[in-house]
Coordinates of C-alpha atoms in Angstrom, one line a residue:
M1 CA 91.8 88.3 50.7
S2 CA 91.8 84.2 52.0
I3 CA 89.3 82.8 54.4
W4 CA 92.1 82.5 57.1
I5 CA 92.1 86.0 57.5
I6 CA 88.8 86.5 58.1
F7 CA 88.5 84.1 60.6
K8 CA 92.1 85.5 62.6
L9 CA 89.7 89.6 62.2
L10 CA 87.0 87.7 63.5
G11 CA 89.0 85.4 66.0
S12 CA 91.1 88.4 67.2
L13 CA 87.6 90.5 68.1
A14 CA 86.1 88.2 70.0
L15 CA 89.8 87.7 71.6
L16 CA 89.3 91.7 71.9
M17 CA 85.9 91.2 73.3
F18 CA 86.4 88.5 76.3
G19 CA 89.6 90.4 77.4
M20 CA 87.5 92.9 78.1
K21 CA 84.8 91.9 79.7
S22 CA 87.1 89.8 82.1
M23 CA 89.5 92.6 82.9
S24 CA 85.9 94.5 83.5
E25 CA 84.4 91.3 85.8
A26 CA 87.4 91.1 87.6
L27 CA 87.9 95.1 88.6
Q28 CA 84.3 94.8 90.0
K29 CA 85.1 91.9 92.3
M30 CA 88.3 93.5 93.2
A31 CA 86.3 97.1 94.2
G32 CA 82.5 96.3 93.8
P33 CA 81.2 96.8 97.6
Q34 CA 83.8 99.9 97.8
L35 CA 82.4 101.6 94.5
R36 CA 79.1 100.8 95.6
H37 CA 79.4 103.1 98.5
V38 CA 81.2 105.4 96.9
L39 CA 78.6 105.5 94.0
G40 CA 76.3 106.4 97.5
A41 CA 78.4 108.6 99.3
M42 CA 79.6 110.8 96.3
T43 CA 76.9 112.0 94.3
T44 CA 75.9 114.7 96.5
N45 CA 75.3 117.1 93.7
R46 CA 75.5 117.1 90.0
F47 CA 78.9 118.0 89.6
T48 CA 79.8 115.4 92.6
G49 CA 77.2 113.0 90.8
M50 CA 79.2 113.2 87.3
L51 CA 82.8 113.3 88.8
T52 CA 81.8 109.7 90.5
G53 CA 80.3 108.3 87.4
M54 CA 83.1 109.1 85.3
L55 CA 85.9 107.8 88.6
V56 CA 83.6 104.1 88.4
T57 CA 83.3 103.7 84.8
A58 CA 87.1 104.4 84.0
S59 CA 87.7 102.0 87.5
V60 CA 85.6 98.8 86.5
Q61 CA 85.7 99.7 82.6
S62 CA 81.8 99.3 82.2
S63 CA 79.2 102.4 81.6
T64 CA 76.7 99.2 82.0
A65 CA 78.2 98.5 85.5
T66 CA 77.9 101.9 86.6
T67 CA 75.0 102.3 85.1
V68 CA 73.0 99.2 86.1
M69 CA 74.0 100.4 90.1
T70 CA 73.0 103.4 89.1
V71 CA 69.4 102.4 88.7
S72 CA 69.1 100.3 91.7
F73 CA 70.3 103.1 93.7
V74 CA 67.5 105.4 92.6
N75 CA 65.1 102.1 92.9
A76 CA 66.3 101.4 96.9
G77 CA 65.7 105.5 97.2
L78 CA 69.8 106.6 97.7
L79 CA 69.6 108.6 94.9
T80 CA 67.0 110.4 93.1
L81 CA 66.9 110.2 89.1
A82 CA 68.4 113.3 88.5
Q83 CA 71.3 112.5 90.5
A84 CA 71.3 109.2 88.2
I85 CA 71.3 111.1 84.8
S86 CA 74.0 113.2 86.3
V87 CA 76.4 110.1 87.5
I88 CA 74.7 108.7 83.7
M89 CA 76.5 111.9 82.1
G90 CA 79.9 110.7 83.9
A91 CA 79.9 107.1 83.0
N92 CA 79.4 108.6 78.9
I93 CA 83.1 110.4 79.5
G94 CA 84.7 107.7 81.9
T95 CA 84.1 105.0 79.4
T96 CA 86.0 106.7 77.0
L97 CA 89.4 105.3 78.0
T98 CA 88.9 102.3 76.6
A99 CA 89.2 103.9 73.0
W100 CA 92.6 105.6 74.7
I101 CA 93.4 101.9 75.4
M102 CA 92.4 100.9 72.4
S103 CA 95.0 103.9 70.4
A104 CA 97.3 103.0 72.3
G105 CA 97.3 99.1 71.4
M106 CA 96.7 100.0 67.7
S107 CA 99.5 102.1 67.2
F108 CA 102.5 100.1 68.8
D109 CA 103.4 96.4 68.5
I110 CA 102.3 95.5 72.9
T111 CA 101.8 91.6 71.7
S112 CA 105.3 90.9 72.5
A113 CA 104.8 92.8 75.9
V114 CA 101.8 90.4 77.3
Y115 CA 103.6 87.7 77.6
P116 CA 105.1 88.6 80.5
A117 CA 101.5 89.9 82.0
F118 CA 100.1 86.1 81.1
F119 CA 102.7 84.0 82.8
L120 CA 102.6 86.8 86.2
G121 CA 98.7 86.7 86.4
I122 CA 98.7 82.8 86.3
I123 CA 101.2 83.1 89.2
L124 CA 98.9 85.1 90.9
I125 CA 95.9 83.0 89.7
Y126 CA 96.9 80.1 91.9
Q127 CA 97.3 82.5 95.2
K128 CA 94.0 83.0 96.7
R129 CA 94.8 86.6 98.3
Y130 CA 95.4 88.0 94.8
R131 CA 93.2 86.2 91.7
Y132 CA 91.9 88.8 91.0
I133 CA 94.7 91.2 90.2
G134 CA 95.5 87.7 87.7
D135 CA 91.5 87.9 86.2
F136 CA 92.6 91.3 85.5
L137 CA 96.0 90.8 84.2
F138 CA 94.5 88.0 82.0
G139 CA 91.5 90.0 80.7
L140 CA 94.2 93.1 79.9
S141 CA 96.5 90.5 78.4
F142 CA 93.7 89.5 75.9
L143 CA 92.3 92.3 75.2
L144 CA 95.7 94.3 74.0
M145 CA 96.3 90.5 71.9
G146 CA 93.1 91.3 70.3
L147 CA 94.0 94.4 68.9
G148 CA 98.1 93.4 68.6
T149 CA 96.2 90.4 66.4
L150 CA 93.4 92.7 65.2
R151 CA 96.8 95.5 63.6
M152 CA 98.7 92.7 62.4
T153 CA 95.8 91.5 60.2
G154 CA 94.6 94.6 59.4
T155 CA 98.4 95.0 58.3
E156 CA 97.9 91.7 56.4
M157 CA 94.7 92.7 54.6
H158 CA 95.9 95.7 53.7
L159 CA 92.8 97.3 53.1
G160 CA 94.3 100.5 51.9
E161 CA 95.8 98.8 49.0
N162 CA 91.8 96.9 48.4
Q163 CA 90.9 98.6 45.5
A164 CA 87.1 97.2 45.7
L165 CA 86.4 98.4 49.3
L166 CA 88.7 102.1 48.3
D167 CA 85.6 101.8 45.7
F168 CA 82.9 101.5 47.8
F169 CA 84.0 104.4 51.0
A170 CA 85.1 106.6 47.5
S171 CA 81.3 106.0 46.3
F172 CA 80.1 107.9 49.1
D173 CA 80.2 111.8 48.6
P174 CA 83.1 113.2 51.7
D175 CA 81.4 116.5 51.6
S176 CA 77.7 115.3 51.8
F177 CA 75.5 115.3 55.3
F178 CA 73.2 112.6 53.3
T179 CA 77.1 110.9 53.4
T180 CA 77.1 111.3 57.3
L181 CA 73.6 110.0 58.1
I182 CA 74.4 107.0 56.1
F183 CA 77.7 106.0 58.6
L184 CA 76.0 107.1 62.0
F185 CA 73.2 105.1 61.2
L186 CA 75.6 101.7 59.8
G187 CA 77.7 102.8 63.5
G188 CA 74.4 102.3 65.1
V189 CA 73.0 99.0 63.6
L190 CA 76.7 97.8 64.1
T191 CA 77.2 97.9 67.8
F192 CA 73.1 97.0 68.4
C193 CA 73.7 94.0 66.6
V194 CA 77.4 92.7 67.8
Q195 CA 76.5 94.0 71.5
S196 CA 80.2 95.8 71.8
S197 CA 80.7 99.6 70.9
A198 CA 84.4 98.3 71.5
A199 CA 84.4 95.6 69.4
V200 CA 82.8 98.7 66.2
M201 CA 85.8 101.5 67.6
A202 CA 88.2 98.6 67.1
I203 CA 87.2 97.8 63.1
T204 CA 86.5 101.5 62.7
M205 CA 90.2 102.6 63.6
I206 CA 91.3 99.6 61.7
L207 CA 90.0 101.3 58.2
C208 CA 90.8 104.4 59.5
S209 CA 94.6 103.6 60.4
S210 CA 94.6 101.9 56.7
G211 CA 93.8 105.0 54.8
A212 CA 90.2 102.5 53.6
L213 CA 88.2 105.0 55.3
P214 CA 87.9 108.6 55.1
I215 CA 87.6 110.8 59.0
Y216 CA 84.9 111.8 58.6
Q217 CA 82.8 108.5 57.4
G218 CA 84.9 106.6 60.2
I219 CA 83.4 109.6 63.5
A220 CA 80.3 109.2 61.8
L221 CA 80.1 105.5 62.6
V222 CA 81.7 106.5 66.1
M223 CA 78.6 109.0 66.8
G224 CA 76.6 106.0 65.6
E225 CA 77.9 103.3 68.2
N226 CA 77.3 106.1 71.1
I227 CA 73.7 105.7 69.5
G228 CA 73.2 101.8 68.9
T229 CA 75.0 101.3 72.6
T230 CA 71.8 103.3 73.9
I231 CA 69.7 100.7 72.1
T232 CA 70.8 97.7 74.0
S233 CA 70.0 99.0 77.4
N234 CA 66.9 100.8 76.4
L235 CA 65.6 97.0 75.1
A236 CA 66.6 95.7 78.3
A237 CA 65.0 97.8 80.2
L238 CA 61.4 97.3 78.7
S239 CA 60.9 94.6 81.2
A240 CA 61.8 96.7 84.1
N241 CA 60.3 99.1 86.2
T242 CA 59.6 103.1 85.6
Q243 CA 63.2 104.2 87.3
A244 CA 65.1 101.8 85.5
R245 CA 63.3 103.0 82.0
R246 CA 63.8 106.5 82.8
A247 CA 67.3 105.9 83.6
A248 CA 68.4 104.2 80.4
L249 CA 66.3 106.5 78.2
A250 CA 67.9 109.3 79.8
H251 CA 71.6 107.9 78.8
M252 CA 69.7 107.3 75.5
F253 CA 68.6 111.7 75.2
F254 CA 72.1 112.6 76.4
N255 CA 73.7 110.8 73.5
V256 CA 71.1 111.7 70.5
F257 CA 70.8 115.2 71.7
G258 CA 74.7 114.9 71.3
V259 CA 74.5 113.5 67.9
V260 CA 72.3 116.4 67.0
W261 CA 73.8 119.3 67.7
I262 CA 77.6 118.0 66.8
L263 CA 75.8 117.7 63.2
F264 CA 75.7 120.7 63.1
V265 CA 79.2 121.9 64.0
F266 CA 80.1 118.5 62.3
R267 CA 84.0 119.8 60.3
P268 CA 85.0 122.3 62.4
F269 CA 84.9 120.3 65.5
I270 CA 86.6 117.2 63.8
D271 CA 89.5 119.7 62.4
A272 CA 90.2 121.2 65.5
V273 CA 90.1 117.8 67.3
C274 CA 92.7 116.8 64.5
G275 CA 94.9 119.8 64.9
M276 CA 94.8 119.0 68.6
V277 CA 96.0 115.2 68.0
G278 CA 98.2 116.9 65.3
Y279 CA 96.9 115.2 62.5
D280 CA 96.1 116.7 58.9
V281 CA 93.3 116.1 57.4
N282 CA 94.1 117.6 53.7
M283 CA 97.0 115.4 53.6
T284 CA 96.8 113.0 50.6
K285 CA 98.9 110.1 49.7
D286 CA 100.0 111.4 46.2
A287 CA 101.2 114.9 47.9
V288 CA 103.6 113.2 49.7
T289 CA 106.1 110.4 50.6
T290 CA 104.6 106.8 51.6
S291 CA 106.3 106.9 55.0
V292 CA 104.8 110.3 55.7
F293 CA 101.7 109.4 54.6
L294 CA 101.6 106.4 57.0
A295 CA 102.5 107.9 60.2
N296 CA 99.6 110.7 59.7
A297 CA 97.7 108.0 58.8
A298 CA 99.1 106.3 62.3
K299 CA 97.6 109.5 64.7
L300 CA 94.0 108.4 63.3
S301 CA 92.7 105.9 65.7
F302 CA 94.1 108.8 68.7
V303 CA 91.9 111.5 66.8
L304 CA 89.0 108.8 67.2
A305 CA 89.9 109.1 70.9
A306 CA 89.6 112.6 71.1
F307 CA 86.9 112.9 69.7
H308 CA 85.3 110.0 71.5
T309 CA 86.1 112.1 74.3
C310 CA 85.7 116.0 73.8
F311 CA 82.3 114.8 71.9
N312 CA 81.4 113.3 75.6
V313 CA 83.1 116.3 77.5
A314 CA 81.4 118.8 75.6
N315 CA 77.6 117.0 75.7
T316 CA 78.4 116.3 79.4
F317 CA 79.0 120.4 79.7
I318 CA 75.8 121.2 78.1
L319 CA 73.4 119.0 79.4
I320 CA 74.9 119.4 82.9
W321 CA 73.2 122.9 83.8
F322 CA 69.4 121.1 82.1
I323 CA 69.2 117.8 84.6
P324 CA 66.1 118.9 86.2
Q325 CA 64.3 120.0 82.8
I326 CA 65.6 116.6 81.5
E327 CA 64.2 114.4 84.0
R328 CA 61.0 116.1 83.8
F329 CA 61.6 115.1 80.2
V330 CA 61.7 111.3 80.6
C331 CA 58.7 111.3 83.6
W332 CA 56.8 113.1 81.1
V333 CA 57.6 109.9 78.1
I334 CA 57.2 107.2 81.1
K335 CA 54.4 107.6 83.1
P336 CA 54.3 105.2 86.1
K337 CA 51.8 102.4 85.8
K338 CA 48.5 103.0 86.9
V339 CA 48.3 99.5 88.7
D340 CA 48.7 98.5 92.6
E341 CA 52.2 97.3 92.6
E342 CA 52.3 96.5 95.7
E343 CA 49.2 94.0 95.0
D344 CA 50.6 93.1 92.0
F345 CA 53.4 90.0 91.8
R346 CA 56.0 91.8 90.0
L347 CA 60.4 91.7 91.1
H348 CA 60.7 95.3 91.1
F349 CA 64.6 95.5 91.1
I350 CA 65.3 91.8 89.0
T351 CA 64.7 91.7 85.6
A352 CA 65.4 89.2 83.1
G353 CA 68.4 90.5 81.0
F354 CA 68.7 94.2 82.0
M355 CA 72.0 92.4 84.5
K356 CA 75.0 92.0 82.9
T357 CA 77.7 91.6 85.6
P358 CA 77.2 89.0 87.8
E359 CA 79.3 91.2 90.9
L360 CA 75.7 93.5 90.3
S361 CA 73.2 91.4 90.2
V362 CA 74.5 90.1 93.9
L363 CA 73.3 93.7 94.7
E364 CA 70.0 93.5 92.5
A365 CA 68.7 90.7 94.9
Q366 CA 69.9 91.6 97.8
K367 CA 67.4 94.8 97.1
E368 CA 65.2 92.4 96.1
I369 CA 64.7 90.6 99.4
Q370 CA 64.6 93.7 101.2
S371 CA 61.5 94.7 99.5
F372 CA 60.6 91.5 99.9
S373 CA 60.9 91.5 103.5
D374 CA 59.3 94.7 104.2
R375 CA 56.1 93.4 102.6
M376 CA 56.4 90.5 104.7
Q377 CA 55.9 92.9 107.3
R378 CA 52.9 94.5 106.3
M379 CA 51.6 91.0 105.8
F380 CA 51.7 90.8 109.1
N381 CA 50.4 94.4 109.8
M382 CA 47.1 92.9 108.0
V383 CA 47.2 90.1 110.6
R384 CA 46.9 92.6 113.3
E385 CA 44.0 94.6 111.4
L386 CA 42.0 91.9 110.4
L387 CA 42.0 90.2 114.2
T388 CA 41.0 93.3 115.1
L389 CA 38.4 93.4 112.5
S390 CA 37.2 90.0 114.8
S391 CA 37.5 91.0 117.7
S392 CA 34.2 93.8 117.4
S393 CA 30.6 91.8 118.6
S394 CA 28.7 94.3 116.2
N395 CA 30.4 93.7 113.3
K396 CA 28.0 91.0 111.8
K397 CA 25.3 93.1 113.1
D398 CA 26.6 96.1 111.0
N399 CA 26.8 94.2 108.0
R400 CA 30.9 93.9 108.2
D401 CA 31.5 90.5 106.7
S402 CA 32.3 92.7 103.4
E403 CA 35.4 94.2 104.6
F404 CA 36.9 91.1 106.3
N405 CA 36.2 88.5 103.3
K406 CA 38.6 91.5 101.5
L407 CA 40.9 92.1 103.6
Y408 CA 41.2 88.1 104.7
T409 CA 41.4 87.5 100.6
R410 CA 44.3 90.5 100.2
I411 CA 46.7 88.4 103.2
E412 CA 45.6 85.1 101.3
K413 CA 47.3 87.0 98.2
Y414 CA 50.4 88.1 99.8
E415 CA 50.8 84.2 100.7
G416 CA 50.6 83.9 97.4
I417 CA 53.3 86.3 96.5
S418 CA 55.7 85.8 99.0
D419 CA 56.0 82.1 97.2
N420 CA 56.6 83.4 94.1
M421 CA 58.9 85.6 95.0
E422 CA 61.1 83.2 96.9
I423 CA 60.9 81.0 94.1
E424 CA 61.6 83.5 91.5
I425 CA 64.4 84.6 93.6
A426 CA 65.9 81.8 94.1
N427 CA 66.1 81.0 90.9
Y428 CA 67.7 84.0 90.0
L429 CA 70.2 83.3 92.5
N430 CA 71.2 79.7 91.2
S431 CA 71.9 81.1 87.7
V432 CA 74.0 84.0 89.2
S433 CA 75.7 81.6 90.9
D434 CA 77.0 79.9 87.7
A435 CA 79.1 83.4 86.9
H436 CA 82.5 84.1 88.3
L437 CA 82.5 85.6 91.6
S438 CA 84.3 86.1 94.7
D439 CA 84.2 84.7 97.8
D440 CA 82.4 87.3 99.3
S441 CA 79.8 87.3 96.7
K442 CA 79.6 83.4 97.0
A443 CA 78.8 83.9 100.5
K444 CA 76.7 86.4 100.2
I445 CA 74.6 84.3 97.5
R446 CA 74.3 81.0 100.3
A447 CA 73.2 83.9 103.0
M448 CA 70.3 85.0 101.0
L449 CA 68.7 81.7 100.0
R450 CA 68.6 81.6 103.3
E451 CA 67.3 84.4 104.2
I452 CA 64.3 84.0 101.3
S453 CA 63.8 80.3 102.9
E454 CA 62.9 81.8 106.2
L455 CA 61.3 84.7 104.5
E456 CA 58.4 82.8 102.7
S457 CA 57.9 81.2 106.6
I458 CA 56.9 84.3 107.4
G459 CA 54.2 84.9 105.0
D460 CA 53.1 80.9 105.5
A461 CA 53.2 82.1 109.6
C462 CA 51.3 85.0 108.8
F463 CA 48.8 83.3 106.6
N464 CA 48.3 80.3 109.0
M465 CA 47.1 82.9 111.8
A466 CA 44.1 84.8 109.3
R467 CA 42.7 81.1 108.6
T468 CA 43.1 80.9 112.3
I469 CA 41.0 84.3 112.8
S470 CA 39.3 83.8 109.7
R471 CA 38.0 80.1 111.0
K472 CA 37.0 81.6 114.3
Y473 CA 35.4 84.7 113.2
N474 CA 33.1 82.5 110.8
G475 CA 31.9 79.5 113.0
K476 CA 30.4 79.0 115.9
Q477 CA 33.1 79.6 118.7
D478 CA 32.9 82.5 121.2
H479 CA 34.6 85.3 121.2
F480 CA 37.9 85.9 123.1
N481 CA 37.4 87.2 126.4
E482 CA 39.4 90.7 126.5
K483 CA 42.0 89.2 128.4
Q484 CA 43.1 87.6 125.8
Y485 CA 42.8 89.8 123.0
D486 CA 45.0 92.1 125.4
H487 CA 47.5 88.7 125.2
I488 CA 47.2 88.2 121.6
H489 CA 48.4 92.1 120.9
Q490 CA 51.2 92.1 123.6
M491 CA 52.0 89.1 122.0
M492 CA 51.3 90.6 118.0
E493 CA 53.4 93.9 119.3
L494 CA 56.1 92.2 120.4
T495 CA 56.4 89.9 117.1
D496 CA 56.5 93.3 115.4
Q497 CA 58.9 95.3 117.0
S498 CA 60.7 91.8 115.8
L499 CA 60.0 92.2 112.5
S500 CA 60.9 96.1 112.7
Q501 CA 64.2 95.1 113.5
M502 CA 65.0 92.8 110.4
N503 CA 64.0 95.5 108.0
R504 CA 66.2 98.1 110.1
L505 CA 68.8 95.1 109.6
M506 CA 67.8 94.6 105.3
M507 CA 67.5 98.0 104.7
G508 CA 70.9 99.1 106.0
R509 CA 74.4 98.3 107.2
K510 CA 74.7 95.3 109.3
E511 CA 78.5 96.7 110.7
S512 CA 75.8 99.8 113.0
F513 CA 73.4 96.3 114.3
D514 CA 72.7 95.7 117.5
V515 CA 72.0 91.9 117.2
N516 CA 71.7 91.8 120.6
R517 CA 68.0 93.6 120.4
T518 CA 67.1 91.0 118.2
F519 CA 67.7 88.3 120.6
N520 CA 66.4 90.1 123.2
I521 CA 62.4 90.9 121.7
E522 CA 63.3 86.6 120.9
H523 CA 63.3 85.8 124.5
E524 CA 60.8 87.8 125.2
I525 CA 58.7 86.2 122.9
N526 CA 59.3 83.2 124.3
N527 CA 59.3 83.8 128.0
F528 CA 55.5 85.3 127.3
R529 CA 54.5 82.1 125.4
D530 CA 55.3 80.2 128.3
Q531 CA 53.7 81.8 131.0
L532 CA 50.5 82.0 128.5
K533 CA 50.4 78.7 127.8
S534 CA 50.7 78.1 131.7
Q535 CA 47.9 80.4 131.8
N536 CA 46.1 79.0 129.7
I537 CA 45.7 76.0 130.5
N538 CA 44.2 77.2 134.1
D539 CA 41.9 80.0 132.5
V540 CA 40.0 76.1 131.0
N541 CA 40.6 74.5 133.9
N542 CA 38.8 77.3 135.9
R543 CA 36.2 77.9 132.6
E544 CA 36.4 81.1 132.2
Y545 CA 36.2 79.5 128.6
T546 CA 35.9 76.9 126.6
Y547 CA 38.7 74.5 125.4
A548 CA 37.9 74.8 121.7
V549 CA 38.2 78.6 122.4
G550 CA 41.4 77.7 124.7
T551 CA 43.0 75.7 121.5
I552 CA 42.4 78.6 118.7
Y553 CA 44.0 81.5 121.7
M554 CA 47.2 79.4 121.4
D555 CA 47.4 77.9 118.2
L556 CA 47.4 82.4 117.5
I557 CA 50.3 82.6 120.3
N558 CA 52.1 80.0 119.1
E559 CA 52.4 81.3 115.4
C560 CA 53.7 84.4 116.6
E561 CA 56.5 82.5 118.7
K562 CA 57.2 80.3 115.2
L563 CA 57.4 83.5 113.3
G564 CA 59.9 85.1 116.0
D565 CA 62.3 82.4 115.5
Y566 CA 61.9 82.6 111.5
V567 CA 62.7 86.6 112.1
V568 CA 65.7 85.2 113.7
N569 CA 66.8 83.1 111.0
V570 CA 66.6 85.9 108.9
V571 CA 69.2 88.5 110.8
E572 CA 71.6 85.7 112.2
A573 CA 71.8 84.7 107.5
R574 CA 72.2 88.3 106.9
M575 CA 74.7 88.7 109.5
G576 CA 76.7 85.8 109.1
L577 CA 76.5 84.0 112.3
R578 CA 75.8 80.2 112.8

């Protein structure tokens, strides 16, 4: 076997993997937002969830993409873990379409058909409106060209006549259960190493179709691929949050359970699949003519695809009735962390290594910004509580300083968290923007970068107010009078309403958001600030309180007004205004 054929084999596998990746990304660009809405709306029960997972995965040709979307919805509270498990089951069925595409590519010479697709694809790529369809055609063409080249390379290698290879596979006892376990393990390890079940499936099809690898061992490899692909997602989910790890474990449990029960009915199940496809398991090379043997062997790629589908459909049919039990099992295995995550800086939705598709990474960043926004309103409410603690003249007498200082320290910690969140999300968005994204997603990233900058400014404003209150509390100045406290509380109530409107927009859909309500609150805040500013000058002149107290008082009022401006900037960025 020449070195050139080895390189041709590796190159065709690379072409196949690149084509699969390009096709999947193009499909997500075409239908990403719509698919996200479908996934959120169609999972009312376990059966619709399973069908949704199947359709979405068949549409985007990526079970990883579906799993990532599903986990993000669980984190956002849009799906329960039980619904997510049903979607993942459906995704396992949807991903078998890939095997059928590959078996067709292995069985027919389709390399000549890809050239018109390439030509049409390049025309569409240069037309802005249809360029994603062009990207999809290019990805599909690369995939089919990789399959065609792989098929021809397999023929050139004469694997079915390679005595060393035949002797290697013949050294395993075909009737031994241990042999099945060896190939099962081999399939899992190969998939984990290559990071592509499609590539390992293509190699298996080549080996089986050439007659080098017996069908039973080939199917054991396919079963190993099913486990190998879940190991990757579980390792990636190690750095993720609790729900992501539970969903990844549920995926692994589904596949491992399927492999375990199929081992008990291994031969009868495979024989039934072979009978369905029309493949004769007992046909040997010596008993029939070469043409008849090759025609029978040509059906092996379809046998592998049919087994992959039958296996996942049967497994889903068994386990779909036990989703609550699976949910309890994964919750029992993976318990939530004991730390108070609210007080701990960590990104909840963005996890290194878990996001594999740029379009979905945008969604994850969006969820993280929602969390950031909610955290800033909690921080503001702590400032209101700090003001209430400082307003009681009996605080110091009752020795409640520790309560005040504890809350101030908590606000200070939140300010550090807001700085870190801005930097981490910005770095993540910058890395995502380096990938090939749709224009819509690029615009979203620009808006999100503006949003996190303004949210961090809200955190700064909250901390400035907390410092002002602390300086007043620990200083020698007089207390605010009752009228001043009332005015500050009124201004803070308006500011809190503004923050609530902002979070309503962040958590919902901008089409149903009334932006005028935010602008009206902002006008109220500005007018109230101007009114208090004039009144403060008169009150200082009338000796109702000292100039120093009036300065601190107006510092808090002005900081609330600035915070309201930051809120408007966030809303404008999310709505695509200015």
